[in-house]
Short mmCIF file of C-alpha atoms in Angstrom, two decimals:
data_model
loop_
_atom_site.label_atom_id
_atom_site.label_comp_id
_atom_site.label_asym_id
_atom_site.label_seq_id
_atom_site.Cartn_x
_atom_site.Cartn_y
_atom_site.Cartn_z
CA UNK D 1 11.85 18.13 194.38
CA UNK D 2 11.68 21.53 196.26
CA UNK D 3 10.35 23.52 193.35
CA UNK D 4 7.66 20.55 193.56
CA UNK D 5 6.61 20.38 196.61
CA UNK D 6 6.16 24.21 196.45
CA UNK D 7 4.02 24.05 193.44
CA UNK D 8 1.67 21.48 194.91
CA UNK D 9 1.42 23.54 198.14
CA UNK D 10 0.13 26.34 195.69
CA UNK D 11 -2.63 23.90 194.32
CA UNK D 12 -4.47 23.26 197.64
CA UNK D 13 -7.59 25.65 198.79
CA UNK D 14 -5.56 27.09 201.42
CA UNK D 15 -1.63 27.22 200.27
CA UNK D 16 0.96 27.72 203.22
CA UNK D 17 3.33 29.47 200.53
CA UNK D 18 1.06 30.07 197.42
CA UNK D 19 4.25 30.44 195.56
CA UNK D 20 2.19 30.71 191.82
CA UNK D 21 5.89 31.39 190.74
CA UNK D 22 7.02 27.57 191.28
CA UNK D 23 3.86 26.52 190.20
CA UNK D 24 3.94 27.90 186.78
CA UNK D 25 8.11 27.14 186.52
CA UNK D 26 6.93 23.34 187.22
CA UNK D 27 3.97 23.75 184.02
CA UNK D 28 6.94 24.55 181.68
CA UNK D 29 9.59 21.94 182.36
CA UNK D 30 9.14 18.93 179.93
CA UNK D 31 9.52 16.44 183.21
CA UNK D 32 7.63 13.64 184.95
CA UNK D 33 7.57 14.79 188.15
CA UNK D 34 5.96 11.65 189.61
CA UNK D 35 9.42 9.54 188.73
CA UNK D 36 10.95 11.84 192.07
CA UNK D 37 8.82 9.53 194.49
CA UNK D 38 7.92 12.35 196.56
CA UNK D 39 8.51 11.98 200.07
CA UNK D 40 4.95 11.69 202.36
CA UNK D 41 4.52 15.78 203.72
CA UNK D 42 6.89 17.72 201.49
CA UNK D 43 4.00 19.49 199.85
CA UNK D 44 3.89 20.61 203.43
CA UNK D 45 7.32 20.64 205.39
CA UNK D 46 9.15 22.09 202.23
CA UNK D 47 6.40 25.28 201.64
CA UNK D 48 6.69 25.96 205.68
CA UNK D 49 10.25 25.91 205.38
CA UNK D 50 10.98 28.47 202.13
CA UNK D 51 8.13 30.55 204.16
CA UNK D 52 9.78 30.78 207.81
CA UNK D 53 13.01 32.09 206.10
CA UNK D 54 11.34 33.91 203.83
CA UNK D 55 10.31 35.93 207.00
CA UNK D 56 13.81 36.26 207.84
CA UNK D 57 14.75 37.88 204.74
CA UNK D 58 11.59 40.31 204.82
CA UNK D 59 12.96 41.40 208.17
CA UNK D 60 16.30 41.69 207.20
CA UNK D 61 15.39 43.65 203.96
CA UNK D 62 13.02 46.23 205.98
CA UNK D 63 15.94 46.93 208.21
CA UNK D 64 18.62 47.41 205.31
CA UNK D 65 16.95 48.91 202.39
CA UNK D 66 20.10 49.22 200.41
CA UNK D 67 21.61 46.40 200.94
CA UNK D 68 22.93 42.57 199.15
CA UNK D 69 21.37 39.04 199.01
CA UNK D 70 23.39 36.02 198.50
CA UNK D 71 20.96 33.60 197.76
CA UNK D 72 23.47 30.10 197.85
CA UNK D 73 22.38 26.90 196.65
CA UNK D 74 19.44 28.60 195.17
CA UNK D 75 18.47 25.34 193.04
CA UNK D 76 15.27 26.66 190.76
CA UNK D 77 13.84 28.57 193.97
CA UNK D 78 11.99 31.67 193.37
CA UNK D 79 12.69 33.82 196.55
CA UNK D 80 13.65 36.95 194.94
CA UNK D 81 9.96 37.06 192.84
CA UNK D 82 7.79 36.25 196.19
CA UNK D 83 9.69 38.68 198.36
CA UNK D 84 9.74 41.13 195.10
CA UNK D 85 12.88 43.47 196.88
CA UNK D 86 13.39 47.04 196.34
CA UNK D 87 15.70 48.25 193.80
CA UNK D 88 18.11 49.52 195.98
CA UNK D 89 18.63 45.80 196.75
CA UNK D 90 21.74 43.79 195.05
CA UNK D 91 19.90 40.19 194.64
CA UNK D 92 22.25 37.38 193.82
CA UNK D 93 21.24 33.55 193.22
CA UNK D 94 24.47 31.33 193.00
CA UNK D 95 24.39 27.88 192.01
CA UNK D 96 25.65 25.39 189.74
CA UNK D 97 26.83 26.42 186.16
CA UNK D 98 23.70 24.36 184.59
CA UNK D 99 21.23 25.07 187.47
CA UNK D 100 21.77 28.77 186.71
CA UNK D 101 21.30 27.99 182.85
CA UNK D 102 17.65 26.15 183.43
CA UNK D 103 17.08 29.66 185.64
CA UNK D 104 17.81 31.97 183.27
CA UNK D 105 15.29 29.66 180.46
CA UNK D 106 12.45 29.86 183.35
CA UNK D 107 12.39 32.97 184.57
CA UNK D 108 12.65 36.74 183.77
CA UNK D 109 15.30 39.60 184.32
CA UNK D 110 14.56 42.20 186.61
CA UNK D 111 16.70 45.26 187.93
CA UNK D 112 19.48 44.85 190.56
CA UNK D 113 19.46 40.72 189.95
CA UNK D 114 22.15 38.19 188.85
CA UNK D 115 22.87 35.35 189.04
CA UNK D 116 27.03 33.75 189.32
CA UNK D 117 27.09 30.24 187.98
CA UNK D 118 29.56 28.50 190.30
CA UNK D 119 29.93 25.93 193.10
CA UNK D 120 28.88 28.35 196.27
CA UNK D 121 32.52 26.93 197.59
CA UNK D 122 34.93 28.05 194.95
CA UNK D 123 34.99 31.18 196.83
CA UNK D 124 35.98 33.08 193.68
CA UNK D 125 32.74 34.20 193.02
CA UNK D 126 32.58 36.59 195.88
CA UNK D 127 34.74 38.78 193.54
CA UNK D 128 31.65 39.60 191.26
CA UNK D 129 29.85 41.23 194.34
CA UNK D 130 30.23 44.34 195.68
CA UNK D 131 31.27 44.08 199.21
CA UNK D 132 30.43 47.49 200.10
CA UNK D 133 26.42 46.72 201.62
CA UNK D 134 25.24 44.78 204.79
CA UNK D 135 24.71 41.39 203.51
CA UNK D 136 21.73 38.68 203.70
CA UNK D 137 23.18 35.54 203.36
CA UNK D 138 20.37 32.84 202.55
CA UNK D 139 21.36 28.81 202.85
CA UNK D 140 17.91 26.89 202.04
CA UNK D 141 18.55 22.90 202.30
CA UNK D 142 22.64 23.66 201.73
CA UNK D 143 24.76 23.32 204.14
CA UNK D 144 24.43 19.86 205.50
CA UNK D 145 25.98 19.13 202.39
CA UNK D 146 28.87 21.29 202.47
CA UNK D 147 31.50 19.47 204.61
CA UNK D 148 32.04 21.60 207.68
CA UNK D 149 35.71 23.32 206.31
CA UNK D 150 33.73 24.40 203.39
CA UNK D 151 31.06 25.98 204.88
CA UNK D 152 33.77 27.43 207.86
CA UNK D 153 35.62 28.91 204.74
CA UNK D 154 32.52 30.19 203.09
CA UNK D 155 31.49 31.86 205.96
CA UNK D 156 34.74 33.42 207.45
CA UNK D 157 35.07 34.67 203.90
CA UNK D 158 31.81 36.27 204.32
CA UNK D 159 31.81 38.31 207.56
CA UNK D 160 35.31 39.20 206.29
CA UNK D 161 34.38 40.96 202.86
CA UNK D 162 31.22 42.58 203.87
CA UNK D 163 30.88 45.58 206.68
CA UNK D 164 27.53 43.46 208.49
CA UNK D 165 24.79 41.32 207.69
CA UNK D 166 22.73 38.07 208.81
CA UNK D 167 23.21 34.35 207.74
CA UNK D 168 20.04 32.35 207.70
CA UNK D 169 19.44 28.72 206.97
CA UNK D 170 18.17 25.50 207.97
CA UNK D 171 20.59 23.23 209.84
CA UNK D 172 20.35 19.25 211.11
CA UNK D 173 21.70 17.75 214.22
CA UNK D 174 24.35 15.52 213.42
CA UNK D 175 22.16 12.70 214.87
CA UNK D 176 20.03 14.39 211.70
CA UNK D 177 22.76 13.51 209.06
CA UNK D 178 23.79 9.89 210.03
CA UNK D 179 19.37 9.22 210.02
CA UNK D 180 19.02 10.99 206.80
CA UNK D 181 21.80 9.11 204.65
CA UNK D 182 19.97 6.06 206.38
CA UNK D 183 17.29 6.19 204.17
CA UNK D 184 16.80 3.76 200.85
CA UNK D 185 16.19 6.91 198.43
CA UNK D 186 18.97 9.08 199.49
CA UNK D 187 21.56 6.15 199.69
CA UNK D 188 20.38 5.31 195.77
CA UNK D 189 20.67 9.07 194.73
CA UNK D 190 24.36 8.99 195.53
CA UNK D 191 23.40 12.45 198.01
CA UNK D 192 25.77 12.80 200.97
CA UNK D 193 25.25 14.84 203.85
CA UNK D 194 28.31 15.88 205.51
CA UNK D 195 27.69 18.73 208.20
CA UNK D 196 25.49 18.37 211.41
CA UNK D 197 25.33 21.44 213.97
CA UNK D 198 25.38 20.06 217.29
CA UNK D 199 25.22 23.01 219.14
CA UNK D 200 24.61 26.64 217.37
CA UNK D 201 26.44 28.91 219.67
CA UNK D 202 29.75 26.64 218.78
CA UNK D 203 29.92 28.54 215.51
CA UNK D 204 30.13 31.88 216.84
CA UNK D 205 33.63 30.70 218.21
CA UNK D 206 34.66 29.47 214.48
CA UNK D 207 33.52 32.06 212.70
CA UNK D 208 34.94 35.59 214.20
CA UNK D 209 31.96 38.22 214.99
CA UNK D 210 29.52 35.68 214.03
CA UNK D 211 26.06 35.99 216.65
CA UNK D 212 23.61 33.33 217.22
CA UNK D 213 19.81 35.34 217.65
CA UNK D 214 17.15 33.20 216.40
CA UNK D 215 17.09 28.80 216.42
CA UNK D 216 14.14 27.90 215.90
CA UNK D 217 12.82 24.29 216.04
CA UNK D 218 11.40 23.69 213.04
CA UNK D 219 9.85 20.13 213.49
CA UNK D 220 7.98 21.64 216.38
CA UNK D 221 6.69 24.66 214.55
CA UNK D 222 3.20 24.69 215.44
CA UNK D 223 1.88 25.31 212.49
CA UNK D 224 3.47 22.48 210.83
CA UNK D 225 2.49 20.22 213.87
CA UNK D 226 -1.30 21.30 212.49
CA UNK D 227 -0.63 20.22 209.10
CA UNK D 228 1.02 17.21 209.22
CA UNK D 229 -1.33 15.33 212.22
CA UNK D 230 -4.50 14.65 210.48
CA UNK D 231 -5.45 12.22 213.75
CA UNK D 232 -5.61 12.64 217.33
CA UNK D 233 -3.20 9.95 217.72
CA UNK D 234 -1.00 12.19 215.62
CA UNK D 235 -1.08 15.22 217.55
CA UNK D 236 -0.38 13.21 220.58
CA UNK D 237 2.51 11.48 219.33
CA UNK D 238 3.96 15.24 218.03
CA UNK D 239 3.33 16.71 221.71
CA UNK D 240 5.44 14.17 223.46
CA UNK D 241 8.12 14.02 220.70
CA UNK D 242 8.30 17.79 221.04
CA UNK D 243 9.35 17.86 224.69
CA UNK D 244 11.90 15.65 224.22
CA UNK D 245 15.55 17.55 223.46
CA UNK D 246 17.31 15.42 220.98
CA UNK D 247 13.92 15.77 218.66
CA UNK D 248 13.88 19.34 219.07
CA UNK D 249 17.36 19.58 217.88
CA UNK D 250 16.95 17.44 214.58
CA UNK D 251 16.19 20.68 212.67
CA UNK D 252 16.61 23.58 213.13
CA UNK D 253 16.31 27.27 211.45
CA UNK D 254 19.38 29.49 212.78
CA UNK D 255 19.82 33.22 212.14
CA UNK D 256 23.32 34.80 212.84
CA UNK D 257 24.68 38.63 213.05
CA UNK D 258 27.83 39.66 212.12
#
């Protein structure tokens, strides 16, 4: 559903991602994408995401030329070909034994990339990366699904094998998860979401030397406000939601130092 929603983005006159990548990955699966019922504004909310921490990781990169990427969860995303790294970066896409398969039948080598077919919490993976760089650590639509003493373990493990480096990810309240696994589609699809952040600075005391410096919003991105109100009525209803805290908390986008 993410690769979708990215590859209709990249259809419209003026794309928020243009991720031609996803597009032409979506041309070659043998799949009828219209049987995943896609939710009203993904073509939207999904491209805006992938792009605000795309940012991130272009920020990240610029300031640590040689340096690693754990890409976790990666699902059939195609960061590492729209942010195109330097060689001197180590790029790393972990996922699933058979997502990493599909990957490797969609999409090309290139220098200083691999990917580790594995759960992202059977923290024996780590062991095929060199723990010598800074680190970008990249969570896209993961860890609400990781109960919250997996992800603690994932990340302690983390900031304690590498010298420095930056999580980023998207995070939901826990108001978020109980909504979410609420709805008809994800209660039929078996999904569970487990973790909801209530407050981002409580992680820095879980995880040792971990820094909260970014949360961002992302419902009230303004950009995304644009998109998805088509009406007046719209745009009024997003201006009061926006003021109001528990909304602003739903999701957010959270970048941490170590």
């Amino acid at each position: 559903m993410t690769l979708y929603g990215k590859a209709l983005d990249n259809r419209v006159e003026h794309p928020i991602l243009g991720d031609k990548f996803a597009d032409e990955a979506v041309k070659r699966i043998d799949y009828d994408f219209a049987r995943l019922g896609f939710e009203r504004g993904g073509h939207i909310t999904l491209p805006m995401r992938a792009r605000h921490l795309d940012g991130w990781a272009r920020e990240f990169i610029a300031a640590n030329p040689v340096s690693t990427v754990l890409h976790l969860g990666c699902g059939l995303d195609t960061r590492v070909f729209r942010i195109d790294p330097p060689a001197s970066v180590l790029w790393y896409d972990i996922d699933y034994p058979d997502v990493i398969e599909l990957r490797r039948r969609l999409y090309p080598e290139r220098q200083n990339y691999a990917m580790i077919g594995s759960s992202v919490t059977d923290l024996r993976w780590l062991e095929e990366v060199p723990s010598d760089r800074p680190v970008l650590v990249i969570a896209e639509g993961l860890v609400m699904y990781l109960s919250e003493d997996a992800a603690l373990a994932l990340f302690r493990r983390i900031t304690g094998t590498f010298p420095a480096g930056e999580f980023v990810f998207d995070a939901y309240s826990r108001l978020m998860t109980r909504l979410i696994s609420l709805v008809p589609a994800v209660r039929a699809s078996g999904i569970t979401l487990a973790w909801g952040i209530g407050d981002p600075l409580e992680l820095e005391k879980q995880v040792p030397g971990l820094r909260l410096v970014d949360s961002v919003s992302f419902l009230t991105m303004p950009e995304l406000v644009d998109r998805l109100s088509v009406s007046r009525l719209q745009r009024v209803t997003s201006g009061v939601m926006g003021r109001l805290g528990f909304y602003r908390r739903l999701i957010r986008h959270l970048r941490y130092r170590f």
